[in-house]
Coordinates of C-alpha atoms in Angstrom, one line a residue:
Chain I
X1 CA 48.2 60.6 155.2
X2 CA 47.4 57.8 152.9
X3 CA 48.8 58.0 149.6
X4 CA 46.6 58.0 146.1
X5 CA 47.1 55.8 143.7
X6 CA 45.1 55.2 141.0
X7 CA 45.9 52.9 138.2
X8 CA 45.9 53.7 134.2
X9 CA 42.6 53.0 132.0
X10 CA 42.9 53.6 128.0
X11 CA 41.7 57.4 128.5
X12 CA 42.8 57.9 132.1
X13 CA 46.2 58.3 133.6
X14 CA 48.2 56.7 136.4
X15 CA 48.3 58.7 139.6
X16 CA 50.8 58.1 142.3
X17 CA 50.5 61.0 145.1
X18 CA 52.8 59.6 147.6
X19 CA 52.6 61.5 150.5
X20 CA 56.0 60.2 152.2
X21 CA 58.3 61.0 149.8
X22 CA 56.8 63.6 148.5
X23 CA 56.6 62.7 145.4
X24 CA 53.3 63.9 142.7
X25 CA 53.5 61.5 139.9
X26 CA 50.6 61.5 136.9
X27 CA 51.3 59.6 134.0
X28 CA 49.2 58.5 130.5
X29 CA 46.6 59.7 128.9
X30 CA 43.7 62.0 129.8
X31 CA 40.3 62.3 128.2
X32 CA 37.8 60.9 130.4
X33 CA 34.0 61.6 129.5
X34 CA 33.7 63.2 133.0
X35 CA 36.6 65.0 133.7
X36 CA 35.3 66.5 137.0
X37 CA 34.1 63.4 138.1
X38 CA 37.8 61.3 137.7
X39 CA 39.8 64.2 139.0
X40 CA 37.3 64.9 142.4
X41 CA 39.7 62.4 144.4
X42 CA 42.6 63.7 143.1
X43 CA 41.7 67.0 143.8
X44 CA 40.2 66.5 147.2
X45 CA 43.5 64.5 148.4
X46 CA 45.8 67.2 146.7
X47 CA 44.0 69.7 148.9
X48 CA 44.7 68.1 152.4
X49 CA 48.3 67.3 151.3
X50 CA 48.9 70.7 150.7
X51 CA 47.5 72.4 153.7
X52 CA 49.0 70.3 155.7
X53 CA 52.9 70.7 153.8
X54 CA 55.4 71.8 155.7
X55 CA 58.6 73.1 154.7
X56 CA 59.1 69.5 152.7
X57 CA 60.6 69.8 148.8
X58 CA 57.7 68.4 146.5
X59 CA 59.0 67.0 143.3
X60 CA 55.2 66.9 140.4
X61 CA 56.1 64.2 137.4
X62 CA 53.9 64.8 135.1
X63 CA 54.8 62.9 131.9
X64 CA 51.4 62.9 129.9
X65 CA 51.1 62.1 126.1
X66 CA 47.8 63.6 125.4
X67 CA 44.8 65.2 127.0
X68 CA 41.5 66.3 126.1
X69 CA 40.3 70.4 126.6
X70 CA 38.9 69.4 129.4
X71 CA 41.6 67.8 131.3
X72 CA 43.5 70.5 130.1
X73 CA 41.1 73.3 132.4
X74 CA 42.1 70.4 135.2
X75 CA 46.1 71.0 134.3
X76 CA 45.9 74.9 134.8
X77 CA 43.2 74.8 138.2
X78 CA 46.4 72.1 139.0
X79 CA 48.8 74.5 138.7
X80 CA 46.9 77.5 140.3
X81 CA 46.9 75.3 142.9
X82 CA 50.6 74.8 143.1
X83 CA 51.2 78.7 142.4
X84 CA 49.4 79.6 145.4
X85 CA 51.5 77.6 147.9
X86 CA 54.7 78.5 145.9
X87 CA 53.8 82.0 147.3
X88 CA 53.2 81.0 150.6
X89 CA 56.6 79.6 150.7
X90 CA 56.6 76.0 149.6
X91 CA 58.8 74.4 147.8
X92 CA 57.1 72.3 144.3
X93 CA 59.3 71.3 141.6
X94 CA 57.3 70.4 138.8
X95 CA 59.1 68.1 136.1
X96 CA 57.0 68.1 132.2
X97 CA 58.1 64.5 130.8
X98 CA 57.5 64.7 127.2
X99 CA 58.6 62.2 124.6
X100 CA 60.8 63.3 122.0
X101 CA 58.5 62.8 119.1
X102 CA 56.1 64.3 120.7
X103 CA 56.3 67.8 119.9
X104 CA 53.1 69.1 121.0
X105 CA 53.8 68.0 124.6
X106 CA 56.5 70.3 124.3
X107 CA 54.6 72.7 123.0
X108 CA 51.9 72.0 125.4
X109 CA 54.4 72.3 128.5
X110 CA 55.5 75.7 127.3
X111 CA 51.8 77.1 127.0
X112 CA 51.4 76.0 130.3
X113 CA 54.3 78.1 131.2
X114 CA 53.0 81.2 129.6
X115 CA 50.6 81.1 132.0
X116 CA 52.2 80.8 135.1
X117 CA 54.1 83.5 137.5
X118 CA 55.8 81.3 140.0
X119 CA 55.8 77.7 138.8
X120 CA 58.7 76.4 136.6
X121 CA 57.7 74.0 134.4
X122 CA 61.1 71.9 134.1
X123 CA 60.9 70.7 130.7
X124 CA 62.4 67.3 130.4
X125 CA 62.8 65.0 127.1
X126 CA 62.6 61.4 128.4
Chain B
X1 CA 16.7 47.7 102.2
X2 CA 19.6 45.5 101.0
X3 CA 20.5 47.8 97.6
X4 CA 19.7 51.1 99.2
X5 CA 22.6 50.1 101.8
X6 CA 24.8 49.3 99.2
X7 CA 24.2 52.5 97.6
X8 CA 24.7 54.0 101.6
X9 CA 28.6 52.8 101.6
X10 CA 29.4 53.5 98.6
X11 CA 28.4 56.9 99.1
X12 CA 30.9 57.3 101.8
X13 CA 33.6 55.3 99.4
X14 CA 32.8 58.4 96.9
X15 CA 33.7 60.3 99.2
X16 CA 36.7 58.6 100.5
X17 CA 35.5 58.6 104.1
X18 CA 37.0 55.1 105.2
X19 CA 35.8 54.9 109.0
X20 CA 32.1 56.3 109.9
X21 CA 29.9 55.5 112.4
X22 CA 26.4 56.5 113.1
X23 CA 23.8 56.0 116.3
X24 CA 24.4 56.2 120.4
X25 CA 28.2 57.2 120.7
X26 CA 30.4 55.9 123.9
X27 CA 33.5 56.9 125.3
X28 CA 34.3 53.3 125.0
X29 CA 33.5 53.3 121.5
X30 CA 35.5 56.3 120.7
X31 CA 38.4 54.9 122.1
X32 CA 38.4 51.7 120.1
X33 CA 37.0 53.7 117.1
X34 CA 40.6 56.2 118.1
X35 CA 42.7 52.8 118.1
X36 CA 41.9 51.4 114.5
X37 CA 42.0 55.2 113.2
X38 CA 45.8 55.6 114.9
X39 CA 47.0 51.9 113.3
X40 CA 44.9 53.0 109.9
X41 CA 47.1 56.5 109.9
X42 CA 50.1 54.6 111.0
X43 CA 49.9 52.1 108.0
X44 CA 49.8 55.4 105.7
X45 CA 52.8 56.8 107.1
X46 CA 51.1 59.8 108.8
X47 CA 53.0 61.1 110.5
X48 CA 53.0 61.1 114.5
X49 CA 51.7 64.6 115.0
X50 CA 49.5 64.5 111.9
X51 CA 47.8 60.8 113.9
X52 CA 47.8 63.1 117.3
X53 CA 45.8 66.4 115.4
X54 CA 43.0 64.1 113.9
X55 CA 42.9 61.8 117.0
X56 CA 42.4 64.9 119.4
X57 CA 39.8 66.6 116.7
X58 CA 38.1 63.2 116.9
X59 CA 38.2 63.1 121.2
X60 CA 36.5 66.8 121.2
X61 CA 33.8 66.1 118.4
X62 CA 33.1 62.6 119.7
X63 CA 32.5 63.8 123.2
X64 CA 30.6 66.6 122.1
X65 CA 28.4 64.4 120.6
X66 CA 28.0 62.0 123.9
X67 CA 27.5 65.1 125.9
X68 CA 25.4 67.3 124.0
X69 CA 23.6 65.8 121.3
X70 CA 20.1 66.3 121.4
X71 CA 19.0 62.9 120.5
X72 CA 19.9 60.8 123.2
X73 CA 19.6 57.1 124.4
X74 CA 19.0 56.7 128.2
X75 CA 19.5 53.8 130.3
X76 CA 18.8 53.2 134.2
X77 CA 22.0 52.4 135.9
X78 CA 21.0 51.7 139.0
X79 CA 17.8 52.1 141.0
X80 CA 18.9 55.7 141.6
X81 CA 20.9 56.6 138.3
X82 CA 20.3 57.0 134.6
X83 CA 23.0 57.7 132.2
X84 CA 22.6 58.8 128.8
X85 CA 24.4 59.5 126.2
X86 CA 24.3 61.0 123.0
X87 CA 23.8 59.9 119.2
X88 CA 25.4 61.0 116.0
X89 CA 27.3 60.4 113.5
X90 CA 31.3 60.6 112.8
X91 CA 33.4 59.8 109.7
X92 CA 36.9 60.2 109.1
X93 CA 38.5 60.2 104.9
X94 CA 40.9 61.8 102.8
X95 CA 40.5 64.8 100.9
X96 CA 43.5 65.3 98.7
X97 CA 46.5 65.5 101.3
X98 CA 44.4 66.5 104.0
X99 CA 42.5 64.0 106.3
X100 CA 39.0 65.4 107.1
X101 CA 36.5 64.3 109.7
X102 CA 32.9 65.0 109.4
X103 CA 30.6 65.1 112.8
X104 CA 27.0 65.4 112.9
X105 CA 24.0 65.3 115.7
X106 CA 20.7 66.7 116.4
X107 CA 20.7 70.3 118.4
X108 CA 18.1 71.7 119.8
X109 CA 17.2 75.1 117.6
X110 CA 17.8 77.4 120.5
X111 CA 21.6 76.4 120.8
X112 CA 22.0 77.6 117.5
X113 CA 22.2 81.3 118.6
X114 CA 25.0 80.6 121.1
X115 CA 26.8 77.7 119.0
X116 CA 26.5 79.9 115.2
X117 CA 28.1 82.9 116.7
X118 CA 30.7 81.0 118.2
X119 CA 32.0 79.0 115.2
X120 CA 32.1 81.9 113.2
X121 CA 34.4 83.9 116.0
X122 CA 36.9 81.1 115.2
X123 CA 36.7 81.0 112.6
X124 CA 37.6 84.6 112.3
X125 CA 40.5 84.1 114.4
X126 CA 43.8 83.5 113.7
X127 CA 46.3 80.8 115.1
X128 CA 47.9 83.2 117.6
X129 CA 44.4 84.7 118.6
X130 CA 43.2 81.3 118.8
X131 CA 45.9 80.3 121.2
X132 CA 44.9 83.8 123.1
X133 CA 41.4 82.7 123.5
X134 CA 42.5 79.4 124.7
X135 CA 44.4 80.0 127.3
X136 CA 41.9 83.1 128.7
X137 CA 38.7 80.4 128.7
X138 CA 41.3 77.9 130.6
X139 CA 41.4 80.2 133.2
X140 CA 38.0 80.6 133.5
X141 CA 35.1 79.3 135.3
X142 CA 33.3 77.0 132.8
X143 CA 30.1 78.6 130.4
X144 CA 26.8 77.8 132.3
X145 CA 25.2 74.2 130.2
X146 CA 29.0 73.2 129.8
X147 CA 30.1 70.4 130.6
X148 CA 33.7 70.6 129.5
X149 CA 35.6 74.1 129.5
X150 CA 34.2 75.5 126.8
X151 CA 37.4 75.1 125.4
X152 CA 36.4 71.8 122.7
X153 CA 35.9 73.9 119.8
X154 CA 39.2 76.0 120.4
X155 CA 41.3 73.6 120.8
X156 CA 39.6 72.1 117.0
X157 CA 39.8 74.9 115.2
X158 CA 43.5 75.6 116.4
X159 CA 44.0 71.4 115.1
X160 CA 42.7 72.7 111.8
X161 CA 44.6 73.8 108.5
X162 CA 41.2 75.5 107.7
X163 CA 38.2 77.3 108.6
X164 CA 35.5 75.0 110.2
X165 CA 32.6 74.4 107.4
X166 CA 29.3 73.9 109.3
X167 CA 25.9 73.8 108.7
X168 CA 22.8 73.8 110.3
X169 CA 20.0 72.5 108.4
X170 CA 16.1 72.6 109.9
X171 CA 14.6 68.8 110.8
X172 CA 11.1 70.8 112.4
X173 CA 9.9 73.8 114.6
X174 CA 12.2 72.7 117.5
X175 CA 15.5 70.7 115.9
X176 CA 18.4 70.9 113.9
X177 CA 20.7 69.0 112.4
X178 CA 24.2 70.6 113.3
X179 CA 27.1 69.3 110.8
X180 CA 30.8 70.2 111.0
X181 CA 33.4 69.3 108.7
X182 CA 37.6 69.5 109.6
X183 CA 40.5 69.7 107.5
X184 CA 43.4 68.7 108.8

């Protein structure tokens, strides 16, 4: 499978799916004015990827500054989506960069965690 | 004309609003119009979660406006397409300590009912409720007529160090004009 890569804008953030290593990597900012629209493709290769997963170790970096509501909705579906393989079996590591002046990214990356059963949000200060 | 636009900016000087903008808003726009507001803050020795608050408070209410405003601009795209977008009006000033930013657009009257009730459960609410709320409507499907999650008010009023002051105030039979002031 191809990988996805998708370069930064201003309000959009670099995404680097690569498929052989298997390695997630979504970095910047995110408040497009259509979130659904920008994440479609990223959804729709994050899908195949995963049904097709084996027993491989998938490492997520997501090191993102800020994001709008509505890329945050895109975050959790994200996540659901990771939770629901986890309990088939498959092994997702998920890394949350954050900058250390950035303490709502922090915060952020431990709301996320409230709301997750099986995912471990490894909090990481870059 | 001339005078009477004089009279317009100093207004918003009285007021200390430093940064406003009024007509068809962009994403673009809003992004350059985030920028100078980040270096502005910056410059004043805001400080870098203070910049992040009124910045995200500006994303919500700026897209708000290009999404739902019911004055719109529409342009054809391509032979197939037309994209519109929404007008309104946004300023950003000082109140005291506080940083404040005003929004403003046309709704149509019979959003009020949903939008009135709504504000004024947030307002109700407090930070750890708010954070409740938020993280139930992020698990949810989004509201029918939304184009976001439903979450762009939320997340504001949990930005805030007040209760959201709004106002709707009649234009005719059919439209509004929905204001909203932040404190931050």
């Amino acid at each position: 499978m191809d990988n996805l890569i998708i370069e930064a804008t201003k309000y959009t953030p670099k995404i680097l799916f690569d498929s052989e290593n298997h390695q997630l990597d979504i970095i910047g900012e995110t408040y497009p004015e259509n979130t659904a629209e920008f994440y479609a493709p990223v959804f729709k290769w994050l899908e195949e990827y995963l049904t097709n997963l084996q027993d491989e170790a998938v490492t997520v970096n997501l090191e993102i500054n800020y994001f709008n509501s509505s890329s945050s909705k895109v975050l959790m579906d994200m996540f659901d989506k990771f939770e629901a393989i986890i309990k088939e079996g498959k092994n997702i590591t998920l890394n949350w960069i954050y900058d250390k002046e950035n303490e709502s990214a922090l915060e952020y990356g431990e709301e996320f965690q409230e709301d997750l059963e099986v995912l471990k949000l490894n909090l990481v200060e870059k | 004309m001339q005078n009477k636009f004089h009279d317009i900016c100093d207004r918003f000087s009285d007021h200390d609003l430093f940064l406003t903008f009024s007509g068809p808003m962009s994403q673009n726009l809003m992004v350059e119009i985030g920028e100078i507001l980040k270096t502005k803050m910056n410059l004043e020795g805001a400080s870098f979660s203070t910049i992040l608050n009124v910045f995200s408070i500006l994303v919500e209410l700026n897209q708000n406006i290009i999404h739902y405003s019911a004055e719109r601009v529409t342009a054809q795209q391509n032979e197939k397409e037309q994209v519109s977008t929404g007008c309104g009006i946004i300023a950003i000033g000082r109140e005291k300590e506080h940083y404040i930013i005003l929004s403003g657009n046309i709704v149509d009257n019979k959003d009020i009912d949903r939008l009135k009730p709504k504000l004024e459960q947030l307002n109700g609410l407090s930070i750890e409720n708010l954070k409740k709320l938020y993280m139930e409507q992020r698990k949810l499907k989004p509201e029918k007529g939304s184009k976001g999650a439903g979450l762009g008010f939320i997340e504001v009023a949990r930005k805030t160090s007040r209760p959201l002051e709004f106002d709707f105030s009649d234009i005719d039979d059919q439209y509004s004009f929905f204001s909203l002031k932040t404190i931050i």
